[in-house]
PDB file of C-alpha atoms in Angstrom:
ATOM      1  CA  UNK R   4      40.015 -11.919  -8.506  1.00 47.00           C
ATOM      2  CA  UNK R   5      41.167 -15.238  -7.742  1.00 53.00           C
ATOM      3  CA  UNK R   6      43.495 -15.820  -5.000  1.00 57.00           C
ATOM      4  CA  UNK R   7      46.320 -17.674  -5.518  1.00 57.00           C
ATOM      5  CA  UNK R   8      46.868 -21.635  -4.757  1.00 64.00           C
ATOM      6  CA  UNK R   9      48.512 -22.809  -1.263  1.00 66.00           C
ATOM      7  CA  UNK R  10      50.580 -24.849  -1.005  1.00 74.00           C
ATOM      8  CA  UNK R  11      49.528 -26.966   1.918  1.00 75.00           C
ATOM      9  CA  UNK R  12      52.230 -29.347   1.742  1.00 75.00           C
ATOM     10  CA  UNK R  13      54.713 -27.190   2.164  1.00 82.00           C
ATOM     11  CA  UNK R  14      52.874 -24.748   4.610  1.00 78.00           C
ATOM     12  CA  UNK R  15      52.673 -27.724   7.036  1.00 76.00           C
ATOM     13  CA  UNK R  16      56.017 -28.839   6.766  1.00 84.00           C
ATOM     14  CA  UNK R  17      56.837 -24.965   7.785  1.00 83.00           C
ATOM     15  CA  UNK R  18      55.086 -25.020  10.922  1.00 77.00           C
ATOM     16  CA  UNK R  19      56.146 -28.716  12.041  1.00 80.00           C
ATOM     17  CA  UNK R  20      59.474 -26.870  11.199  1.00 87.00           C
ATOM     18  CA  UNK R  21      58.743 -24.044  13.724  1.00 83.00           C
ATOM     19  CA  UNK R  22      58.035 -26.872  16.473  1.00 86.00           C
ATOM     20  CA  UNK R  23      54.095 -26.930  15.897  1.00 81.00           C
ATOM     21  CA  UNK R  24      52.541 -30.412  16.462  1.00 85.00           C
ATOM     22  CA  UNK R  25      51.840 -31.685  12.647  1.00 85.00           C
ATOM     23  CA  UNK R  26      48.090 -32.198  13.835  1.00 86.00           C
ATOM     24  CA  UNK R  27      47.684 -28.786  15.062  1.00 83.00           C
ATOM     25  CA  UNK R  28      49.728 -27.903  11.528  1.00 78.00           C
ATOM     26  CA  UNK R  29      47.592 -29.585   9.162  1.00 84.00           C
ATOM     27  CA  UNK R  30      44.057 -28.028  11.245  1.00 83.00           C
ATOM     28  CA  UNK R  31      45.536 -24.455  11.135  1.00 81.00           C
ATOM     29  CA  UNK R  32      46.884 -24.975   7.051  1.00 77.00           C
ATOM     30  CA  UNK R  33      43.248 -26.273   6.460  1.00 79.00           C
ATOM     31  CA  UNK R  34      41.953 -23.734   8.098  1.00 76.00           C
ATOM     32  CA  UNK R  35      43.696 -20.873   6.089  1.00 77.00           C
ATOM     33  CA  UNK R  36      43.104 -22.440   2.912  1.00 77.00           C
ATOM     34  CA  UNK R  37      39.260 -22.289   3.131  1.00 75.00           C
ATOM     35  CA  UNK R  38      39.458 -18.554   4.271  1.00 72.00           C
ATOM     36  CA  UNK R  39      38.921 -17.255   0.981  1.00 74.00           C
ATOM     37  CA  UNK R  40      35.758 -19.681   0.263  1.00 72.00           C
ATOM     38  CA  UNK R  41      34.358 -18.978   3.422  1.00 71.00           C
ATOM     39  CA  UNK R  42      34.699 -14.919   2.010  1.00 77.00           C
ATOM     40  CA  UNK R  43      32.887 -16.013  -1.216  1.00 82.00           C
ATOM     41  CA  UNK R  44      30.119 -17.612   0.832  1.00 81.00           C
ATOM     42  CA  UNK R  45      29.577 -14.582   3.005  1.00 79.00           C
ATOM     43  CA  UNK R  46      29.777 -12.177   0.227  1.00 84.00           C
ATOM     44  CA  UNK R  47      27.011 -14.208  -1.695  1.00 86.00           C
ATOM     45  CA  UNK R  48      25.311 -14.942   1.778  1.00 86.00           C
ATOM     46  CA  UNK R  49      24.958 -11.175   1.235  1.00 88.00           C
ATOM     47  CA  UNK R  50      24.118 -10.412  -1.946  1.00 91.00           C
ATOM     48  CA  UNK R  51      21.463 -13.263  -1.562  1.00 90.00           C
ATOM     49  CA  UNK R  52      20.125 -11.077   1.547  1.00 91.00           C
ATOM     50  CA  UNK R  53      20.068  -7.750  -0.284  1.00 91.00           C
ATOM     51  CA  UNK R  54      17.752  -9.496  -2.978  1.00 92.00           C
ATOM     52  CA  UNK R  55      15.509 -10.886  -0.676  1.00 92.00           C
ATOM     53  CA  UNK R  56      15.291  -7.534   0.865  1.00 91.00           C
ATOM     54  CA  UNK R  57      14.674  -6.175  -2.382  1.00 91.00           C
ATOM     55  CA  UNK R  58      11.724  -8.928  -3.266  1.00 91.00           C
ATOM     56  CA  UNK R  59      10.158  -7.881   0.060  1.00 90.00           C
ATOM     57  CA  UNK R  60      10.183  -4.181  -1.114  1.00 89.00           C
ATOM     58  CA  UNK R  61       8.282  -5.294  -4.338  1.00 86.00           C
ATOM     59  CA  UNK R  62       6.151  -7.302  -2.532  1.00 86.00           C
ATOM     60  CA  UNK R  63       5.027  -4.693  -0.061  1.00 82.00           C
ATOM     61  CA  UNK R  64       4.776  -1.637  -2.822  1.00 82.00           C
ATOM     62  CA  UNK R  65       2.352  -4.672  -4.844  1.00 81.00           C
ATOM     63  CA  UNK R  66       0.375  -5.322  -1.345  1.00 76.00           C
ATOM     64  CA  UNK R  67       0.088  -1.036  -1.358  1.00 85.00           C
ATOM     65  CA  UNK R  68      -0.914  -1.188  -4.876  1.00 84.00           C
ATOM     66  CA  UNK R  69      -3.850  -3.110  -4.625  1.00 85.00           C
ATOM     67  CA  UNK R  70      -5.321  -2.107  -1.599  1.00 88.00           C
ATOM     68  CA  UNK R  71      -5.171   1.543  -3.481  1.00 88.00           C
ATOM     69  CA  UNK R  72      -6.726  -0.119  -6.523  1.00 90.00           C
ATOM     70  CA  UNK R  73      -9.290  -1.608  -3.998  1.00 91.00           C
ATOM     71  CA  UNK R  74      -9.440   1.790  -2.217  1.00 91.00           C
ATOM     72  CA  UNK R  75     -10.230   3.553  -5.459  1.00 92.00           C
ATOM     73  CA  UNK R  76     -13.230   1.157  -6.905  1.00 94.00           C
ATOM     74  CA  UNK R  77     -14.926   1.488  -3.215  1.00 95.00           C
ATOM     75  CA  UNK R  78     -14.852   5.370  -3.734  1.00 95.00           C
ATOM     76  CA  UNK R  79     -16.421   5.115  -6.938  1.00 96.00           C
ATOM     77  CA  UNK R  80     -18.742   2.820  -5.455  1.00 95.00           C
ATOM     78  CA  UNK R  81     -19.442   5.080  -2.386  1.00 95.00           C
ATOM     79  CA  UNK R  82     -19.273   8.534  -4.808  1.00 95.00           C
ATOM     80  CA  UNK R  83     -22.237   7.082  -7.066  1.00 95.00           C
ATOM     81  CA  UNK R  84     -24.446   6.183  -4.006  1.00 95.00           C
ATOM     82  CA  UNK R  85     -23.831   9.744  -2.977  1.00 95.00           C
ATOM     83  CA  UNK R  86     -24.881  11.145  -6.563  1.00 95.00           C
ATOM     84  CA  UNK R  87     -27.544   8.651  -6.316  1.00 95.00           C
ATOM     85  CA  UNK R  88     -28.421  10.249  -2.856  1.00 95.00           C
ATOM     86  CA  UNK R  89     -28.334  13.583  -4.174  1.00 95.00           C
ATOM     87  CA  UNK R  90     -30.749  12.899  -7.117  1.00 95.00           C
ATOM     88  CA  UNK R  91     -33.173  11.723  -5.110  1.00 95.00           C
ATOM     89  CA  UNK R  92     -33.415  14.829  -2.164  1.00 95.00           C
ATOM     90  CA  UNK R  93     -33.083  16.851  -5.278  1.00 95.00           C
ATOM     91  CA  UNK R  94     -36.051  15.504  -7.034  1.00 95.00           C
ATOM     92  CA  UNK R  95     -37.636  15.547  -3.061  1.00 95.00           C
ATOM     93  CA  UNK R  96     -36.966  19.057  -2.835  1.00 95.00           C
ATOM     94  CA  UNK R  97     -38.597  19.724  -5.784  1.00 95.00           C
ATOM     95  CA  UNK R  98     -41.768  17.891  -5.503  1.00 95.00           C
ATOM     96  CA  UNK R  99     -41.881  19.782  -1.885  1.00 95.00           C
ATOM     97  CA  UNK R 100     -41.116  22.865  -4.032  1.00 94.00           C
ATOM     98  CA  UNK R 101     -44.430  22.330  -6.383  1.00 95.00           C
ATOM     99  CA  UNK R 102     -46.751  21.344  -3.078  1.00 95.00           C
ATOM    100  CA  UNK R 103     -45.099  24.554  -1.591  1.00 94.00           C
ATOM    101  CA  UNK R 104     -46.203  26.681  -4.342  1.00 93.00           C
ATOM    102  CA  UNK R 105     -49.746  25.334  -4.707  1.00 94.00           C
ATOM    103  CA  UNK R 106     -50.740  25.697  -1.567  1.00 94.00           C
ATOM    104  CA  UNK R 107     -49.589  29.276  -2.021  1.00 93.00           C
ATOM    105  CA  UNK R 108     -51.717  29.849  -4.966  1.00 93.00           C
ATOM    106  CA  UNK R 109     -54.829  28.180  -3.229  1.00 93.00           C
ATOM    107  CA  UNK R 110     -54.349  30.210  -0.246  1.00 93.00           C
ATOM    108  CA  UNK R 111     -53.621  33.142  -2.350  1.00 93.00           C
ATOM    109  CA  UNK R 112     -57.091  32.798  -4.282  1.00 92.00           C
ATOM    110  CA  UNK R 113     -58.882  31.532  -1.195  1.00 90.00           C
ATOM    111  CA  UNK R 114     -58.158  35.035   0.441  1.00 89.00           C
ATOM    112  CA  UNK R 115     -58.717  36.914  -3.028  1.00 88.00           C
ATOM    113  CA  UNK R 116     -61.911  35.484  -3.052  1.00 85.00           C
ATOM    114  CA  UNK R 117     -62.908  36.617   0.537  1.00 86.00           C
ATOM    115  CA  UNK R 118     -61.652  39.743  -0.612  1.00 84.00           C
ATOM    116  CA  UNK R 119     -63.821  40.139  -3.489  1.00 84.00           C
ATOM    117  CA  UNK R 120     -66.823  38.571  -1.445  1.00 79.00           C
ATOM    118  CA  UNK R 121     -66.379  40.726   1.482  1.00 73.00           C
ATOM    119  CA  UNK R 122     -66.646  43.583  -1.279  1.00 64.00           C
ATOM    120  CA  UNK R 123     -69.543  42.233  -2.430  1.00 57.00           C
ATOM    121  CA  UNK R 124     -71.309  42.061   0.230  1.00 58.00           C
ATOM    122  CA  UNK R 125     -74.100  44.683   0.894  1.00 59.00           C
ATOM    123  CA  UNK R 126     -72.828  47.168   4.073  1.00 54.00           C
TER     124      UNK R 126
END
């Protein structure tokens, strides 16, 4: 709401009335009259601050963003090497499986064949 006009004129001539020094009357007049600019400049001194505080906010949440964005393609990255990792002891484990389970079989026939030879064989 705007405030009212002084009148500086007549504001002075009070005070040199009242026995102040018409310097001194003038300064303190002048002084009176910019109180209400010097209110508008500190409440949009503030509302500038609160924006910049705000912009900071946004700034920092877009800094968090992408570094989870960032975050998230390196754990894909690191989660297929791990699949990749996986497929490959599996396919390990299997081979070792099949060696495994031929040398079973060989040994297996190996010692059926003593077996039978050993019954073969004349007493």
């Amino acid at each position: 709401m705007p405030q009212p006009a002084l009148d500086t004129h007549a504001e002075v001539r009070k005070l040199k009335q009242a026995g102040c020094p018409e310097e001194q009357a003038a300064a303190m007049v002048d002084l009176v009259s910019r109180a209400p600019v010097n209110a508008q400049i500190a409440n949009s001194l503030n509302r500038l601050e609160a924006k910049v505080d705000s912009i900071e906010a946004n700034m920092a949440r877009m800094a968090t963003k992408a570094d989870l964005e960032l975050l998230r393609a390196e754990t894909k990255v690191d989660r297929a090497e791990a699949k990749a990792d996986i497929e490959a002891l599996r396919a390990s484990m299997t081979r070792m499986l099949w060696i495994q389970g031929l040398a079973l079989a060989t040994l297996i026939i190996s010692l059926a064949g003593i077996m039978l030879g050993l019954g073969a064989m004349p007493a």
